[in-house]
mmCIF file with all atom_site columns, C-alpha atoms in Angstrom:
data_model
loop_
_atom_site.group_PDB
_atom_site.id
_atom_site.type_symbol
_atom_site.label_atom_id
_atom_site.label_alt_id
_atom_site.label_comp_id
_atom_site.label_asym_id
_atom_site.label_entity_id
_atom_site.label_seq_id
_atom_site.pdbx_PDB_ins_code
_atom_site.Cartn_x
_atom_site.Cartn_y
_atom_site.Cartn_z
_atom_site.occupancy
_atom_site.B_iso_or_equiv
_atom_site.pdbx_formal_charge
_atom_site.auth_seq_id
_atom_site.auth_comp_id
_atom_site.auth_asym_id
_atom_site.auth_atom_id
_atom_site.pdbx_PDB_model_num
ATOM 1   C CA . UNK V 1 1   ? -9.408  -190.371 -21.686 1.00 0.00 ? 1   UNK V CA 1
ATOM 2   C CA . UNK V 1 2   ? -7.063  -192.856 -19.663 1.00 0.00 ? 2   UNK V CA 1
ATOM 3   C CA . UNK V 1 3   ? -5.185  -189.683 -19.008 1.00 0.00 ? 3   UNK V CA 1
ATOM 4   C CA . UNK V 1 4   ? -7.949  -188.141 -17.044 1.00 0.00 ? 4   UNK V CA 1
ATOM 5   C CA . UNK V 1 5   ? -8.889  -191.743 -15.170 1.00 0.00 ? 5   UNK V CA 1
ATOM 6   C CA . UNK V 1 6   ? -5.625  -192.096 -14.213 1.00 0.00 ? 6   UNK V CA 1
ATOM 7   C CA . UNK V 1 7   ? -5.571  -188.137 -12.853 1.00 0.00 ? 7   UNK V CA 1
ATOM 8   C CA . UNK V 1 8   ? -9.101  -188.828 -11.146 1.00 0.00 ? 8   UNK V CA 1
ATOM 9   C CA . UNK V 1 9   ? -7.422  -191.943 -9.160  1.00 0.00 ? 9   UNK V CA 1
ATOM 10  C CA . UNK V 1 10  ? -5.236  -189.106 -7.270  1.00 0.00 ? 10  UNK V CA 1
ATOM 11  C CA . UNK V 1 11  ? -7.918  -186.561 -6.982  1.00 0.00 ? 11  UNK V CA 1
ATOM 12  C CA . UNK V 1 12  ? -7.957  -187.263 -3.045  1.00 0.00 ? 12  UNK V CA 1
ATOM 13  C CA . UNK V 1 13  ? -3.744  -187.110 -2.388  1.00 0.00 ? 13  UNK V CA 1
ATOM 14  C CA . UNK V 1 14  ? -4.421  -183.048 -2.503  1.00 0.00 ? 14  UNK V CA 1
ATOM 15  C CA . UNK V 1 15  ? -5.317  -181.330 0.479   1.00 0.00 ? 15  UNK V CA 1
ATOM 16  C CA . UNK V 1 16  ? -6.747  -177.999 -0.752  1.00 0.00 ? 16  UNK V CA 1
ATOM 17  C CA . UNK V 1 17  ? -10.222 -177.634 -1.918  1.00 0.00 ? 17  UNK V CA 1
ATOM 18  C CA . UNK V 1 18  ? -9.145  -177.463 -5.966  1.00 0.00 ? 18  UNK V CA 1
ATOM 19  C CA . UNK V 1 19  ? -7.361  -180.395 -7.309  1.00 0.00 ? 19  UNK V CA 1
ATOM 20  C CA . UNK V 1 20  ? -5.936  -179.638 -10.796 1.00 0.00 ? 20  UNK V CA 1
ATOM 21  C CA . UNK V 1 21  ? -7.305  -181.452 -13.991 1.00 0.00 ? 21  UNK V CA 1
ATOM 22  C CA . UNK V 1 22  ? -5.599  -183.224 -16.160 1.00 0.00 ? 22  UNK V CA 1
ATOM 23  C CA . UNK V 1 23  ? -4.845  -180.201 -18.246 1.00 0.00 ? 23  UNK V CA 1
ATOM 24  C CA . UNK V 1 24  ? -3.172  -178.311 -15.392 1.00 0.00 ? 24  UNK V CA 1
ATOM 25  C CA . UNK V 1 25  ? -0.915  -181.328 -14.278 1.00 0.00 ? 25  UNK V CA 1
ATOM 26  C CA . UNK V 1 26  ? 0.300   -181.504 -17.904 1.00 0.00 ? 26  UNK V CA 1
ATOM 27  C CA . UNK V 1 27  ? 0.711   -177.906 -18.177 1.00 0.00 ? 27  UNK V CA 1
ATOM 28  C CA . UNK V 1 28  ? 2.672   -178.020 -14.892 1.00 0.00 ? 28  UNK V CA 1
ATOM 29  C CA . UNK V 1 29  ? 4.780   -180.894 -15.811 1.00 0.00 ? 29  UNK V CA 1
ATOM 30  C CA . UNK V 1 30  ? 5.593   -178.845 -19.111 1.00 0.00 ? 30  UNK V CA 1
ATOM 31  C CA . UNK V 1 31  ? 6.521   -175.866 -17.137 1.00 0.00 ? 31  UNK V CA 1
ATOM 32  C CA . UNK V 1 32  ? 8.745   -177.411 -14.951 1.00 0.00 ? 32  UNK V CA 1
ATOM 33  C CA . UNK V 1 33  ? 10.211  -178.968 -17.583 1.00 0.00 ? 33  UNK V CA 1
ATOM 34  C CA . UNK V 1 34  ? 10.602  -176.098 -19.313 1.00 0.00 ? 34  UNK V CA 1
ATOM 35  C CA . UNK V 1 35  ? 12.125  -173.981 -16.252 1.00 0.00 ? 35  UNK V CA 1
ATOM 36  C CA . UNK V 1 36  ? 14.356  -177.118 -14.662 1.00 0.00 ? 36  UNK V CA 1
ATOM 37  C CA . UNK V 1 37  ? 15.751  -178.097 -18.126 1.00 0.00 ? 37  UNK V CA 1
ATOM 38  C CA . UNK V 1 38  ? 16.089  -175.022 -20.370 1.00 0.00 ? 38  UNK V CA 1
ATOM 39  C CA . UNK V 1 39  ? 17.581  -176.731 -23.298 1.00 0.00 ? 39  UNK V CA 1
ATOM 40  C CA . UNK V 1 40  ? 14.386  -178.574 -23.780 1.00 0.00 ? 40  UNK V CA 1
ATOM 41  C CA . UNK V 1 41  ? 12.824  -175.458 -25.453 1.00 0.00 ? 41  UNK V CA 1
ATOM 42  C CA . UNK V 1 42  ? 16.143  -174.755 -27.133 1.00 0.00 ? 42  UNK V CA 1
ATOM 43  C CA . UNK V 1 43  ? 16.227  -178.065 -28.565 1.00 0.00 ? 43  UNK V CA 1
ATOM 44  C CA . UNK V 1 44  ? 12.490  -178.153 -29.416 1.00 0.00 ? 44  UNK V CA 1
ATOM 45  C CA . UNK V 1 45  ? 12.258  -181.199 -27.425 1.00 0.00 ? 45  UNK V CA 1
ATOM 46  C CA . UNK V 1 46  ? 8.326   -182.270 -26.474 1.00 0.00 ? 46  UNK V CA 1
ATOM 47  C CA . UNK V 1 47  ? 8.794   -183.408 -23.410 1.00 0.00 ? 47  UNK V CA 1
ATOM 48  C CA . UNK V 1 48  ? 4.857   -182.991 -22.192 1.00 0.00 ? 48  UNK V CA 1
ATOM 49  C CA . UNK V 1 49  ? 4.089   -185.599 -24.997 1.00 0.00 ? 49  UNK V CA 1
ATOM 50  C CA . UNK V 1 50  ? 6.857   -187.437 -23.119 1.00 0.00 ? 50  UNK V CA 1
ATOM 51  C CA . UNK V 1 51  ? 4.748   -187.236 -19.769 1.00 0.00 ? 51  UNK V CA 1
ATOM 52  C CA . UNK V 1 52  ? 2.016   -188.308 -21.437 1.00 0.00 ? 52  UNK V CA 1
ATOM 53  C CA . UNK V 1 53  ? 3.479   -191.244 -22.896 1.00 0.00 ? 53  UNK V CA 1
ATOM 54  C CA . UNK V 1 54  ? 4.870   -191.866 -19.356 1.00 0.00 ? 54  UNK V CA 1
ATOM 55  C CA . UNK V 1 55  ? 1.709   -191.427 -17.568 1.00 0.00 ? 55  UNK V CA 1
ATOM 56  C CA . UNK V 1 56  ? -0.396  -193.906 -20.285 1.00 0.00 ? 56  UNK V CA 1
ATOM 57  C CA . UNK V 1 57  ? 1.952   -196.507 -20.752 1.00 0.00 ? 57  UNK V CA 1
ATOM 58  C CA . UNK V 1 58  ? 1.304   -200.075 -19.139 1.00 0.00 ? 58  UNK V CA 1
ATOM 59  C CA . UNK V 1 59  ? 4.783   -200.851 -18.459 1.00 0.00 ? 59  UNK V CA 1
ATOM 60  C CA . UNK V 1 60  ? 5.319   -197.836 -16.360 1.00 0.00 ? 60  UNK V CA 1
ATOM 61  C CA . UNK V 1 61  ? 4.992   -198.448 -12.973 1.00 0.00 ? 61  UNK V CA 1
ATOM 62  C CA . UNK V 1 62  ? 1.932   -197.285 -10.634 1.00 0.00 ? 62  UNK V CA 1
ATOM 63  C CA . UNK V 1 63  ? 4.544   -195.832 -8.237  1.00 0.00 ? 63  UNK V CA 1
ATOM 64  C CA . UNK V 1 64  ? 6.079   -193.798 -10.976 1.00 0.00 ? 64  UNK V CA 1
ATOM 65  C CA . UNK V 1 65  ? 3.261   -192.497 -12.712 1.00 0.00 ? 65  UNK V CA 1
ATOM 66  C CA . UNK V 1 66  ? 2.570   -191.222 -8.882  1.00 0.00 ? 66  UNK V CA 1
ATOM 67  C CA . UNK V 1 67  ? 5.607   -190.121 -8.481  1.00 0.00 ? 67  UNK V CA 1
ATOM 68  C CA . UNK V 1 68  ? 4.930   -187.391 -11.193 1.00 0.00 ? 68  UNK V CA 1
ATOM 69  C CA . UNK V 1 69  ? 1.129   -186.744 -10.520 1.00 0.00 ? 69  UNK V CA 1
ATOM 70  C CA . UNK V 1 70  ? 1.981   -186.621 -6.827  1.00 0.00 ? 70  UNK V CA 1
ATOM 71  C CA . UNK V 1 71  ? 4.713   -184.068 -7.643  1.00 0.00 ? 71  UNK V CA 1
ATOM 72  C CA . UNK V 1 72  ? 2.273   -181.686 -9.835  1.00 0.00 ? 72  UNK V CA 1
ATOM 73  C CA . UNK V 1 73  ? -0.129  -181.900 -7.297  1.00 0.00 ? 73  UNK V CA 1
ATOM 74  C CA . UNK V 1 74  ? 2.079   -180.887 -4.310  1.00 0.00 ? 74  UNK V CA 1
ATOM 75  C CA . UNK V 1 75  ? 3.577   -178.072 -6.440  1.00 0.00 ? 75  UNK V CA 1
ATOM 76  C CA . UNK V 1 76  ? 0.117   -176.805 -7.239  1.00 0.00 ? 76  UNK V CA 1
ATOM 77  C CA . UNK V 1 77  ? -1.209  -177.014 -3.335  1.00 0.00 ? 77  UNK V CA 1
ATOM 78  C CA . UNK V 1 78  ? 2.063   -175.183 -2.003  1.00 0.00 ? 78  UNK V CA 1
ATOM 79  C CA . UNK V 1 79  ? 1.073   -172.441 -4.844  1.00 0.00 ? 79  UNK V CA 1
ATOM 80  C CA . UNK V 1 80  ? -2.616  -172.051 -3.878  1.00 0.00 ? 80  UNK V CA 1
ATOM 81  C CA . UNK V 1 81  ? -1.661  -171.722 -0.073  1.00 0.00 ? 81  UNK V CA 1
ATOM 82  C CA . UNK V 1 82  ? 0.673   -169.003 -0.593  1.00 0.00 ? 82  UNK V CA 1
ATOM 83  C CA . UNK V 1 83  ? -0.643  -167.163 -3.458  1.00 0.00 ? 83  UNK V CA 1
ATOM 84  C CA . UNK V 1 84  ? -4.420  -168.403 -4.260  1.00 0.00 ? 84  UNK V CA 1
ATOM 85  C CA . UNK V 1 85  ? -3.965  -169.123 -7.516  1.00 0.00 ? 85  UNK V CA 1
ATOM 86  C CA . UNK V 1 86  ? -2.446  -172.157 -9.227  1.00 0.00 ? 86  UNK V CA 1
ATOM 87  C CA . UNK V 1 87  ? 1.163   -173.261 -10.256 1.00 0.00 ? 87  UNK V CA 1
ATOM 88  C CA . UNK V 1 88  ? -0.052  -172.244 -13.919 1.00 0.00 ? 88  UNK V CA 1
ATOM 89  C CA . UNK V 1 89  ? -1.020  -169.314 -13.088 1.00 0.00 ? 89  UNK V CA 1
ATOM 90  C CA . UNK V 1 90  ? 1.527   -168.343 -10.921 1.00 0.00 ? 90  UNK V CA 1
ATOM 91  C CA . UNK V 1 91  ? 4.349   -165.660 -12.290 1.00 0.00 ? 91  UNK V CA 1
ATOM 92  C CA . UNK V 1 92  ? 7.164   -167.363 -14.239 1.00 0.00 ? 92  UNK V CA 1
ATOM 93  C CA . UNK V 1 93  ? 9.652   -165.753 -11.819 1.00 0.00 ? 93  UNK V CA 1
ATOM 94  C CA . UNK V 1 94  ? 7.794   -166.783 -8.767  1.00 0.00 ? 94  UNK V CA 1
ATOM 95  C CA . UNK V 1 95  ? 7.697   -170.671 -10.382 1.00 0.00 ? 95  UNK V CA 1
ATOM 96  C CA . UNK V 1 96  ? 11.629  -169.985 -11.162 1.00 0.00 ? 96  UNK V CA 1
ATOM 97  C CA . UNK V 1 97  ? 11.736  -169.003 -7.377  1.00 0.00 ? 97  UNK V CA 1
ATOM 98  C CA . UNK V 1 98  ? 9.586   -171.954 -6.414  1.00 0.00 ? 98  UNK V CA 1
ATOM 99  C CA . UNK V 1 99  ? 11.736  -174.396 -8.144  1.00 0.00 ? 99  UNK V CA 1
ATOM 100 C CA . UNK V 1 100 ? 14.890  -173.140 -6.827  1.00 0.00 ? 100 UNK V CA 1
ATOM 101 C CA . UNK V 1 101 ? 13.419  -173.362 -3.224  1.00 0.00 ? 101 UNK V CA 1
ATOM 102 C CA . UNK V 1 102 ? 12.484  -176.998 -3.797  1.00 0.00 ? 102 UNK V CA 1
ATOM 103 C CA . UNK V 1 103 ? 15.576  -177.618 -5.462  1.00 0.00 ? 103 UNK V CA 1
ATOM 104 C CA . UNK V 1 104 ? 17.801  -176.236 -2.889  1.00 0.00 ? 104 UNK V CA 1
ATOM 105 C CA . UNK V 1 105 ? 16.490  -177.823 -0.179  1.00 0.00 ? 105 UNK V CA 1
ATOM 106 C CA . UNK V 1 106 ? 16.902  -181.256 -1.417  1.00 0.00 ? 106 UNK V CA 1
ATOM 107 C CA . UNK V 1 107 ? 20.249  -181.067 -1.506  1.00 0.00 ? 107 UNK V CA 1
#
């Protein structure tokens, strides 16, 4: 539950008409994960109950914990603009592609 307050608090930081629930921020901060660091599946490492401990934890700061949301949700807007559809839904390749875009350019 302090999961989804803490989503709700950002609901307004997205510019498209969907804002993704808690659910799809966690699922996009596993596939990213997943797709940025591709030992973690290797390794069997959980790192979305990582996020979540991130995201829930008092001692975490407020401009962390936005630093991730705010990432999930700018992910999921550039997806819906171009495609319609949401990061999580999006083609594994096309996230791969995604990824490498955003990577890339901030280099």
């Amino acid at each position: 539950m302090q999961n989804n307050a803490l989503l709700l608090s950002f609901s307004g930081l997205n510019a498209s008409d969907k804002t993704p629930s808690t659910d799809e921020v966690f699922s996009i901060l596993d596939r990213v994960s997943k797709l940025v660091f591709s030992q973690i599946k290797a390794l069997n490492i959980d790192a979305l109950s990582y996020f979540k401990l991130v995201l829930s934890h008092s001692k975490i700061s407020k401009k962390d914990k936005n630093f991730l949301i705010n990432g999930c949700l700018w992910l999921d807007e550039i997806v819906r603009q171009n495609y319609q559809i949401s990061f999580v839904n999006l083609r594994q390749n096309k996230q791969n592609r995604l990824l490498n875009l955003v990577i890339k350019e901030q280099d």
